[in-house]
Amino acid sequence: MRQDHIISAKQLSRADIEEVLDRAADIAADPGAFADRHDDALLGLLFFEPSTRTKMSFTAAMKRLGGDVVDMGTVESSSVKKGESLADTVRVVEGYADALVLRHPSEGSAKMASDYVDVPLINAGDGAGQHPTQTLLDLYTIRENAGFDDLTIGIMGDLKYGRTVHSLAHALTEFDARQHFVSPESLQLPRSVRYDLHEAGADVREHTSLEPVLSELDVLYVTRIQAERFPDESEYREVAGEYQIDAGTLADAKDDLTVMHPLPRVDEIDHEIDATEHAKYFQQAHNGVPVRMAILDMVLEGER
Amino acid sequence: MRQDHIISAKQLSRADIEEVLDRAADIAADPGAFADRHDDALLGLLFFEPSTRTKMSFTAAMKRLGGDVVDMGTVESSSVKKGESLADTVRVVEGYADALVLRHPSEGSAKMASDYVDVPLINAGDGAGQHPTQTLLDLYTIRENAGFDDLTIGIMGDLKYGRTVHSLAHALTEFDARQHFVSPESLQLPRSVRYDLHEAGADVREHTSLEPVLSELDVLYVTRIQAERFPDESEYREVAGEYQIDAGTLADAKDDLTVMHPLPRVDEIDHEIDATEHAKYFQQAHNGVPVRMAILDMVLEGER
Amino acid sequence: MRQDHIISAKQLSRADIEEVLDRAADIAADPGAFADRHDDALLGLLFFEPSTRTKMSFTAAMKRLGGDVVDMGTVESSSVKKGESLADTVRVVEGYADALVLRHPSEGSAKMASDYVDVPLINAGDGAGQHPTQTLLDLYTIRENAGFDDLTIGIMGDLKYGRTVHSLAHALTEFDARQHFVSPESLQLPRSVRYDLHEAGADVREHTSLEPVLSELDVLYVTRIQAERFPDESEYREVAGEYQIDAGTLADAKDDLTVMHPLPRVDEIDHEIDATEHAKYFQQAHNGVPVRMAILDMVLEGER
């Protein structure tokens, strides 16, 4: 893989993805071997939206490689509020760092910003757009737990607004996975995503209930249904309640079903599942470190 | 000392405390010898409340040991505001770091959080609960300046709400100190703390004025009386004024009286005292670095 | 140069300035030679006002020297809001770091703070006062692009409130530059600054339009005219519009005219200029790193 920028999971071929996952596996197996690999490198962090997992795991990843970060801080503490354009901000900050990570609320902002800079830029989420490093850590977690051979995955919850889900579904078409989408009717896949998956030759089915497909699944990927998507609180509660899982729900699942969630969760997965072998969502979050180390290692390597 | 987590000063025996203070003294005497001690270690910072001294000194301590930090940032910039539970947050963040420091507004939160993680967790203040590293740096400062032999200490100000004071008073029972508590009646020690000290065999007396005991003191520990504890501003001013000290107040004190304060101070200690030999409150704040280096060194050592 | 604190550009002689610029040039030519120079040093960051460029470039500079930072964070996340005085805050924080960088909204605050600490303190902007490291990076950029010999500079925009401009103008008197000031009448140089420049023997002229002097300029330094300086929006737009430059404006300029701006810009410089050889404002921002590395290297060297 030789990538100047990491903007979208769609830019990555199956070979690219496997190269990242293989390197991440090497890192996870022997992190000490990578501890001084990018000793003098600085990563610029530009987070225009709140983030815990993504920002902390990029920071940990860079520091586990021996490097360090230079953080813009919150929008409120920066000169962005003085009216500076994103193009100007990234052109300034590229002078302070060897690579940039950008999270921004506007779809397409990462691509636009990447056109202005010479250092590699990694998209850490652009609104309803892409979040490729999340997709890669999701794929890593799937490969680690279920493997890609003959994979059947269920993706449940908010399929309309969840960029994580769109990205993952698209990437899974590279691995010939059978995909079952489970959601309330009002939160089904957008037409454009459905079309896109169809074009990519995906094996996709849509459902309004988990029950009929649960027993076939190797992986169940749960996402949060947000109250603000519904006209009122009571309607939200009624709908959301049907897409929550607990130990009872999983009674009919395969013994080795892997349950994933991009986090934060609220009520979608009952806490009693945390202690079961199914629960891989914390491991999934932790996988952000080796996967982002692999990505940083590759883009910084390209810079040398 | 082999501690998985540092939750409360009460968990520490006299031997534990002295082990920390001895190591802190070793570090203060030759910081260079510890400069690369935890080169590849990361400390996760989870501050759910504002902090200057505690957060900065933990950061400095970790970096003086050669390590680095991964900071959640403010609650506003994190996904906590999306409704994630503390248990979930710490289980995610433990994947990014080798130890955690937690400050949280709810009493008992540190103990609860520690039950969910495998890496060592250090309580940096849990509401009205404990703040053990503050107690250790207070003890270090007392030992350094007055010693523990035949120690007489006065603790003055808000004794009702000050967790710092409760923790310190309890720890001092391990050293057979004579303790004089000086406060307005409305801010006296809570019954539970008084009982607790009594059970521990403490030599404790309570006063509403500093004057009768001042001349006996080796250490005077001053805390801030907060306006919000009083029904109105005028009552606050009247009461608070009686518990402020200036050069005149200290005329009858021992020449080597050590004056301490956990900071920030507002009007409790007049600035004219800053230049006197009595003033040890800035040194006390600075002691946060070697003491926290010692604590981090011990918990990270346990991890290897 | 042996400076305990860097408070004002006015404290720097021509020889001091050239020593900094020479060291910055050495660093820019071979940054690797400085990569481990201050391995065990910590820089305390105290930013009481928002900042992107200054804070990030100090951070990058310190880390490029092998050192690290300890950041107070925003005022909201610190104990400053509990009413602690600046004098107390700096006396606490000096215990956590080997040097301090302070940005504060009150003019004179950096000088005041420096009187309370033993470690070197660098002023990173004190309200309407000084911002000496900005002046040094401006001078570095001028020297790099136009040189100081027989220099003619135009300084345009808000000359009344811009501390950057006052500082730079004063420093340029050390280099016998011809200075043309271009601004609306309501935003001309304050009397005190004009007097000060006169006393320093400056060759200064004032204009309300760029046109008559443009063709003579080697450097054009543009600053932002802020809407809040005007009684109403329409008056602001009318005036500001006359002090914006685009490719057309520069038709009569020298081919090697250097255009600078302290950033952030809003509309003062049209984006079509970004791609021309005139545009040096991003390079100017980037120069913050080697220049601040040079300054930090000097003050930390003094500390050893």
Coordinates of N, CA, C and O in Angstrom, one line a residue, chain C residues 146-277:
Chain C
A146 N 13.4 38.7 2.0 CA 13.8 40.0 1.4 C 15.1 40.5 1.9 O 15.8 41.3 1.2
G147 N 15.6 39.9 3.0 CA 16.8 40.5 3.6 C 16.5 41.8 4.3 O 15.5 42.4 4.1
F148 N 17.5 42.2 5.2 CA 17.3 43.5 5.9 C 18.0 44.7 5.2 O 17.8 45.8 5.6
D149 N 18.8 44.4 4.2 CA 19.5 45.5 3.5 C 18.6 46.3 2.7 O 17.9 45.8 1.8
D150 N 18.6 47.6 2.9 CA 17.8 48.5 2.1 C 16.3 48.0 1.9 O 15.8 48.0 0.9
L151 N 15.8 47.7 3.1 CA 14.4 47.1 3.1 C 13.3 48.2 3.1 O 13.4 49.1 3.9
T152 N 12.3 48.0 2.3 CA 11.1 48.8 2.3 C 9.9 47.9 2.6 O 9.7 47.0 1.8
I153 N 9.2 48.2 3.7 CA 8.1 47.4 4.1 C 6.8 48.2 4.2 O 6.9 49.4 4.6
G154 N 5.7 47.6 3.7 CA 4.4 48.2 4.0 C 3.7 47.4 5.0 O 3.7 46.1 4.9
I155 N 3.1 48.0 5.9 CA 2.3 47.3 7.0 C 0.9 47.9 6.9 O 0.7 49.1 7.0
M156 N -0.1 47.0 6.6 CA -1.4 47.4 6.3 C -2.5 46.8 7.1 O -2.4 45.6 7.4
G157 N -3.5 47.5 7.4 CA -4.7 46.9 8.1 C -5.0 47.7 9.4 O -5.1 48.9 9.4
D158 N -5.2 46.9 10.4 CA -5.5 47.5 11.7 C -4.2 47.8 12.4 O -3.6 46.9 13.0
L159 N -3.8 49.0 12.4 CA -2.6 49.5 13.0 C -2.8 50.0 14.4 O -1.8 50.3 15.1
K160 N -4.0 50.1 14.8 CA -4.4 50.7 16.1 C -4.3 49.7 17.2 O -3.7 49.9 18.2
Y161 N -4.9 48.5 16.9 CA -5.0 47.5 18.0 C -4.0 46.4 17.8 O -3.8 45.5 18.7
G162 N -3.3 46.3 16.7 CA -2.5 45.1 16.4 C -1.2 45.1 17.1 O -0.2 45.8 16.7
R163 N -1.1 44.4 18.2 CA 0.2 44.3 18.9 C 1.3 43.8 18.1 O 2.5 44.2 18.2
T164 N 1.0 42.8 17.2 CA 2.0 42.2 16.3 C 2.7 43.3 15.5 O 3.9 43.3 15.3
V165 N 1.9 44.3 15.0 CA 2.4 45.3 14.2 C 3.3 46.3 14.9 O 4.4 46.7 14.5
H166 N 2.9 46.6 16.1 CA 3.6 47.6 17.0 C 5.0 47.0 17.3 O 6.0 47.7 17.2
S167 N 5.0 45.8 17.6 CA 6.2 45.1 18.0 C 7.2 45.0 16.8 O 8.4 45.2 16.9
L168 N 6.6 44.6 15.7 CA 7.4 44.4 14.5 C 8.0 45.8 14.0 O 9.2 45.9 13.7
A169 N 7.2 46.8 14.0 CA 7.6 48.1 13.6 C 8.8 48.6 14.5 O 9.8 49.1 14.0
H170 N 8.7 48.4 15.8 CA 9.7 48.8 16.7 C 11.0 48.0 16.4 O 12.1 48.6 16.3
A171 N 10.9 46.7 16.2 CA 12.1 45.9 16.0 C 12.8 46.3 14.6 O 14.0 46.3 14.5
L172 N 12.0 46.7 13.7 CA 12.5 47.0 12.4 C 13.4 48.3 12.4 O 14.2 48.6 11.5
T173 N 13.2 49.1 13.5 CA 14.0 50.3 13.6 C 15.5 49.9 13.9 O 16.4 50.7 13.5
E174 N 15.7 48.7 14.4 CA 17.1 48.2 14.6 C 17.7 47.9 13.2 O 18.9 47.7 13.2
F175 N 16.9 47.8 12.2 CA 17.5 47.4 10.9 C 17.3 48.5 9.8 O 17.5 48.2 8.6
D176 N 17.0 49.7 10.3 CA 16.9 50.9 9.4 C 16.0 50.7 8.2 O 16.3 51.1 7.1
A177 N 14.9 50.0 8.4 CA 14.0 49.7 7.3 C 13.1 51.0 7.1 O 12.8 51.7 8.0
R178 N 12.7 51.2 5.8 CA 11.7 52.2 5.5 C 10.4 51.6 5.7 O 10.1 50.6 5.1
Q179 N 9.5 52.2 6.5 CA 8.2 51.6 6.9 C 7.1 52.5 6.4 O 7.0 53.7 6.7
H180 N 6.2 51.9 5.6 CA 5.0 52.6 5.2 C 3.8 52.0 5.9 O 3.6 50.8 5.7
F181 N 3.0 52.8 6.6 CA 1.8 52.3 7.3 C 0.6 52.6 6.5 O 0.4 53.8 6.2
V182 N -0.2 51.7 6.2 CA -1.4 51.9 5.4 C -2.7 51.4 6.2 O -2.8 50.2 6.5
S183 N -3.6 52.3 6.4 CA -4.8 52.0 7.2 C -5.9 53.0 7.0 O -5.6 54.1 6.6
P184 N -7.1 52.6 7.4 CA -8.1 53.6 7.5 C -7.8 54.6 8.6 O -7.1 54.2 9.5
E185 N -8.3 55.8 8.5 CA -7.9 56.8 9.5 C -8.3 56.4 10.9 O -7.5 56.7 11.9
S186 N -9.4 55.7 11.0 CA -9.8 55.3 12.4 C -9.0 54.2 13.0 O -9.1 53.9 14.2
L187 N -8.1 53.6 12.2 CA -7.3 52.5 12.7 C -5.8 52.8 12.5 O -5.0 51.9 12.4
Q188 N -5.4 54.1 12.5 CA -4.0 54.4 12.4 C -3.2 54.1 13.7 O -3.8 53.8 14.7
L189 N -1.9 54.1 13.6 CA -1.0 53.8 14.7 C -1.4 54.7 15.9 O -1.7 55.9 15.8
P190 N -1.4 54.1 17.1 CA -1.7 55.0 18.3 C -0.5 56.0 18.5 O 0.6 55.7 18.0
R191 N -0.9 57.1 19.0 CA 0.1 58.2 19.2 C 1.3 57.7 20.0 O 2.5 58.0 19.6
S192 N 1.1 56.8 21.0 CA 2.3 56.4 21.8 C 3.2 55.6 20.9 O 4.5 55.7 21.1
V193 N 2.7 54.8 20.0 CA 3.6 53.9 19.1 C 4.3 54.8 18.1 O 5.5 54.7 17.9
R194 N 3.6 55.8 17.6 CA 4.2 56.7 16.6 C 5.4 57.5 17.3 O 6.4 57.6 16.8
Y195 N 5.1 57.9 18.5 CA 6.1 58.6 19.3 C 7.3 57.7 19.5 O 8.5 58.1 19.4
D196 N 7.0 56.5 19.9 CA 8.0 55.5 20.2 C 8.9 55.2 19.0 O 10.2 55.2 19.1
L197 N 8.3 55.1 17.9 CA 9.0 54.9 16.6 C 9.9 56.1 16.3 O 11.0 56.0 15.8
H198 N 9.3 57.2 16.5 CA 10.0 58.5 16.2 C 11.3 58.6 17.1 O 12.4 58.9 16.6
E199 N 11.1 58.3 18.3 CA 12.2 58.3 19.3 C 13.3 57.3 18.9 O 14.5 57.6 19.1
A200 N 12.9 56.2 18.3 CA 13.9 55.2 17.9 C 14.5 55.5 16.5 O 15.3 54.7 16.0
G201 N 14.1 56.7 16.0 CA 14.7 57.1 14.7 C 14.2 56.4 13.5 O 14.9 56.3 12.5
A202 N 13.0 55.9 13.6 CA 12.4 55.2 12.5 C 12.1 56.1 11.2 O 11.7 57.2 11.4
D203 N 12.2 55.5 10.1 CA 11.9 56.1 8.8 C 10.4 55.6 8.5 O 10.2 54.6 7.9
V204 N 9.5 56.4 8.9 CA 8.1 56.0 8.9 C 7.2 57.0 8.1 O 7.3 58.2 8.2
R205 N 6.3 56.4 7.2 CA 5.3 57.3 6.6 C 3.9 56.6 6.7 O 3.8 55.4 6.7
E206 N 2.9 57.5 6.8 CA 1.5 56.9 7.0 C 0.7 57.2 5.8 O 0.7 58.3 5.2
H207 N -0.2 56.3 5.4 CA -1.0 56.5 4.2 C -2.4 55.9 4.5 O -2.6 55.1 5.4
T208 N -3.4 56.3 3.7 CA -4.7 55.7 3.8 C -5.0 54.8 2.6 O -6.0 54.1 2.5
S209 N -4.0 54.7 1.7 CA -4.2 53.8 0.5 C -2.9 53.1 0.2 O -1.8 53.7 0.3
L210 N -3.0 51.9 -0.3 CA -1.8 51.1 -0.6 C -1.2 51.6 -1.9 O 0.1 51.6 -2.1
E211 N -2.0 52.0 -2.8 CA -1.6 52.3 -4.2 C -0.4 53.1 -4.4 O 0.5 52.7 -5.2
P212 N -0.3 54.3 -3.7 CA 0.9 55.1 -4.0 C 2.3 54.5 -3.6 O 3.3 54.9 -4.1
V213 N 2.3 53.5 -2.7 CA 3.6 53.0 -2.2 C 3.8 51.6 -2.7 O 5.0 51.1 -2.6
L214 N 2.8 50.9 -3.2 CA 3.0 49.5 -3.5 C 4.2 49.1 -4.3 O 4.9 48.2 -3.9
S215 N 4.5 49.9 -5.3 CA 5.6 49.5 -6.2 C 7.0 49.6 -5.6 O 7.9 49.0 -6.1
E216 N 7.1 50.3 -4.5 CA 8.4 50.4 -3.8 C 8.6 49.3 -2.8 O 9.8 49.1 -2.4
L217 N 7.6 48.5 -2.5 CA 7.7 47.6 -1.4 C 8.5 46.3 -1.7 O 8.3 45.7 -2.7
D218 N 9.3 45.9 -0.7 CA 9.9 44.5 -0.8 C 9.0 43.5 0.0 O 9.0 42.4 -0.3
V219 N 8.4 44.1 1.0 CA 7.5 43.2 1.9 C 6.2 44.0 2.1 O 6.2 45.2 2.4
L220 N 5.1 43.2 2.0 CA 3.8 43.8 2.4 C 3.2 42.9 3.5 O 2.9 41.7 3.3
Y221 N 3.0 43.5 4.7 CA 2.6 42.8 5.9 C 1.1 43.2 6.1 O 0.8 44.3 6.4
V222 N 0.2 42.2 5.9 CA -1.2 42.5 5.9 C -1.8 42.0 7.3 O -1.4 40.9 7.7
T223 N -2.6 42.8 7.9 CA -3.3 42.3 9.1 C -4.8 42.5 9.0 O -5.3 43.2 8.1
R224 N -5.5 41.8 9.8 CA -6.9 41.7 9.7 C -7.6 42.9 10.4 O -7.2 43.4 11.4
I225 N -8.6 43.4 9.7 CA -9.4 44.5 10.2 C -10.7 43.8 10.8 O -11.4 43.1 10.1
Q226 N -10.9 44.0 12.1 CA -11.9 43.2 12.8 C -13.2 44.0 12.8 O -13.3 45.2 13.2
A227 N -14.3 43.3 12.5 CA -15.6 43.9 12.5 C -16.0 44.6 13.8 O -16.6 45.7 13.8
E228 N -15.5 44.1 14.9 CA -15.9 44.6 16.2 C -15.3 46.0 16.5 O -15.7 46.6 17.5
R229 N -14.4 46.4 15.6 CA -13.8 47.8 15.8 C -14.7 48.9 15.2 O -14.4 50.1 15.4
F230 N -15.8 48.5 14.5 CA -16.6 49.5 13.9 C -18.0 49.5 14.5 O -18.5 48.5 15.0
P231 N -18.6 50.7 14.4 CA -20.0 50.9 15.0 C -21.0 50.0 14.4 O -21.9 49.4 15.0
D232 N -20.9 49.8 13.0 CA -21.9 48.8 12.4 C -21.3 48.0 11.3 O -20.2 48.4 10.7
E233 N -21.9 47.0 11.0 CA -21.5 46.0 10.0 C -21.2 46.6 8.6 O -20.2 46.3 8.0
S234 N -22.1 47.5 8.2 CA -21.9 48.1 6.8 C -20.7 49.0 6.8 O -20.0 49.0 5.8
E235 N -20.5 49.8 7.8 CA -19.3 50.6 7.8 C -18.0 49.8 7.8 O -17.1 50.1 7.1
Y236 N -18.0 48.7 8.5 CA -16.9 47.8 8.6 C -16.6 47.2 7.2 O -15.5 47.3 6.7
R237 N -17.7 46.8 6.5 CA -17.5 46.2 5.2 C -16.9 47.1 4.2 O -16.0 46.8 3.4
E238 N -17.4 48.4 4.2 CA -17.0 49.4 3.3 C -15.5 49.7 3.5 O -14.7 49.6 2.5
V239 N -15.1 49.9 4.7 CA -13.7 50.2 5.0 C -12.8 49.0 4.8 O -11.8 49.1 4.1
A240 N -13.2 47.8 5.3 CA -12.3 46.6 5.2 C -12.1 46.3 3.7 O -11.0 45.9 3.3
G241 N -13.1 46.5 2.9 CA -13.0 46.2 1.5 C -11.8 46.9 0.8 O -11.2 46.4 -0.1
E242 N -11.5 48.1 1.3 CA -10.4 48.9 0.6 C -9.0 48.4 1.0 O -8.0 48.8 0.4
Y243 N -9.0 47.5 2.0 CA -7.7 47.0 2.5 C -7.5 45.5 2.3 O -6.7 44.9 2.9
Q244 N -8.3 45.0 1.3 CA -8.1 43.7 0.9 C -7.3 43.6 -0.4 O -7.4 44.5 -1.2
I245 N -6.5 42.6 -0.5 CA -5.7 42.5 -1.7 C -6.0 41.2 -2.5 O -6.3 40.2 -2.0
D246 N -5.9 41.4 -3.8 CA -6.1 40.2 -4.7 C -5.0 40.3 -5.8 O -4.1 41.2 -5.8
A247 N -5.1 39.4 -6.8 CA -4.0 39.4 -7.8 C -4.0 40.7 -8.6 O -2.9 41.2 -8.9
G248 N -5.2 41.3 -8.8 CA -5.2 42.6 -9.5 C -4.5 43.7 -8.7 O -3.7 44.4 -9.3
T249 N -4.7 43.7 -7.4 CA -4.0 44.7 -6.6 C -2.5 44.6 -6.7 O -1.8 45.6 -6.8
L250 N -2.0 43.4 -6.9 CA -0.5 43.2 -6.9 C 0.1 43.3 -8.3 O 1.3 43.1 -8.4
A251 N -0.7 43.7 -9.3 CA -0.2 43.8 -10.6 C 1.0 44.8 -10.7 O 2.0 44.6 -11.4
D252 N 0.9 45.9 -9.9 CA 2.0 46.8 -9.9 C 3.2 46.6 -8.9 O 4.1 47.4 -8.8
A253 N 3.1 45.5 -8.2 CA 4.1 45.2 -7.2 C 5.4 44.7 -7.8 O 5.4 44.2 -9.0
K254 N 6.5 44.7 -7.1 CA 7.7 44.1 -7.5 C 7.4 42.6 -7.7 O 6.6 42.0 -7.0
D255 N 8.2 42.0 -8.6 CA 8.0 40.6 -8.9 C 8.3 39.7 -7.6 O 7.7 38.7 -7.4
D256 N 9.3 40.2 -6.8 CA 9.6 39.4 -5.7 C 9.1 40.0 -4.4 O 9.6 39.8 -3.3
L257 N 8.0 40.7 -4.5 CA 7.3 41.2 -3.3 C 6.9 40.0 -2.4 O 6.3 39.0 -2.9
T258 N 7.2 40.1 -1.1 CA 6.9 39.1 -0.1 C 5.6 39.5 0.6 O 5.6 40.6 1.2
V259 N 4.5 38.7 0.5 CA 3.3 39.1 1.2 C 3.2 38.2 2.5 O 3.3 37.0 2.4
M260 N 3.1 38.9 3.6 CA 3.0 38.2 4.9 C 1.7 38.5 5.6 O 1.0 39.5 5.3
H261 N 1.3 37.7 6.6 CA 0.1 37.9 7.4 C 0.3 37.0 8.6 O 0.7 35.9 8.5
P262 N -0.1 37.6 9.8 CA 0.1 36.8 11.0 C -0.9 35.6 11.2 O -0.7 34.7 12.0
L263 N -1.9 35.7 10.3 CA -3.0 34.7 10.4 C -3.7 34.7 11.7 O -3.1 35.0 12.7
P264 N -4.9 34.3 11.9 CA -5.8 33.8 10.8 C -6.3 35.0 9.9 O -6.5 36.1 10.4
R265 N -6.4 34.7 8.6 CA -6.9 35.7 7.7 C -8.4 35.4 7.5 O -8.8 34.2 7.6
V266 N -9.2 36.4 7.1 CA -10.5 36.1 6.7 C -10.7 36.5 5.3 O -10.5 35.6 4.4
D267 N -10.8 37.8 5.0 CA -10.9 38.2 3.6 C -9.8 39.1 3.1 O -9.9 39.6 2.0
E268 N -8.8 39.3 3.9 CA -7.9 40.4 3.6 C -7.0 40.0 2.4 O -6.5 40.9 1.7
I269 N -6.7 38.7 2.3 CA -5.9 38.3 1.1 C -6.7 37.3 0.3 O -7.1 36.2 0.8
D270 N -7.0 37.6 -0.9 CA -7.8 36.7 -1.7 C -7.0 35.4 -2.0 O -5.8 35.4 -2.1
H271 N -7.8 34.3 -2.0 CA -7.2 33.0 -2.1 C -6.4 32.8 -3.4 O -5.5 31.9 -3.5
E272 N -6.7 33.6 -4.4 CA -5.9 33.4 -5.7 C -4.5 33.8 -5.5 O -3.6 33.4 -6.3
I273 N -4.2 34.5 -4.4 CA -2.7 34.9 -4.2 C -2.0 33.7 -3.6 O -0.7 33.6 -3.7
D274 N -2.7 32.8 -2.9 CA -2.0 31.7 -2.3 C -1.0 30.9 -3.2 O 0.0 30.5 -2.7
A275 N -1.4 30.8 -4.4 CA -0.6 30.0 -5.3 C 0.5 30.8 -6.0 O 1.3 30.2 -6.7
T276 N 0.6 32.1 -5.7 CA 1.7 32.9 -6.3 C 3.0 32.8 -5.5 O 2.9 32.4 -4.3
E277 N 4.0 33.3 -6.1 CA 5.3 33.3 -5.4 C 5.3 34.4 -4.3 O 6.2 34.4 -3.4

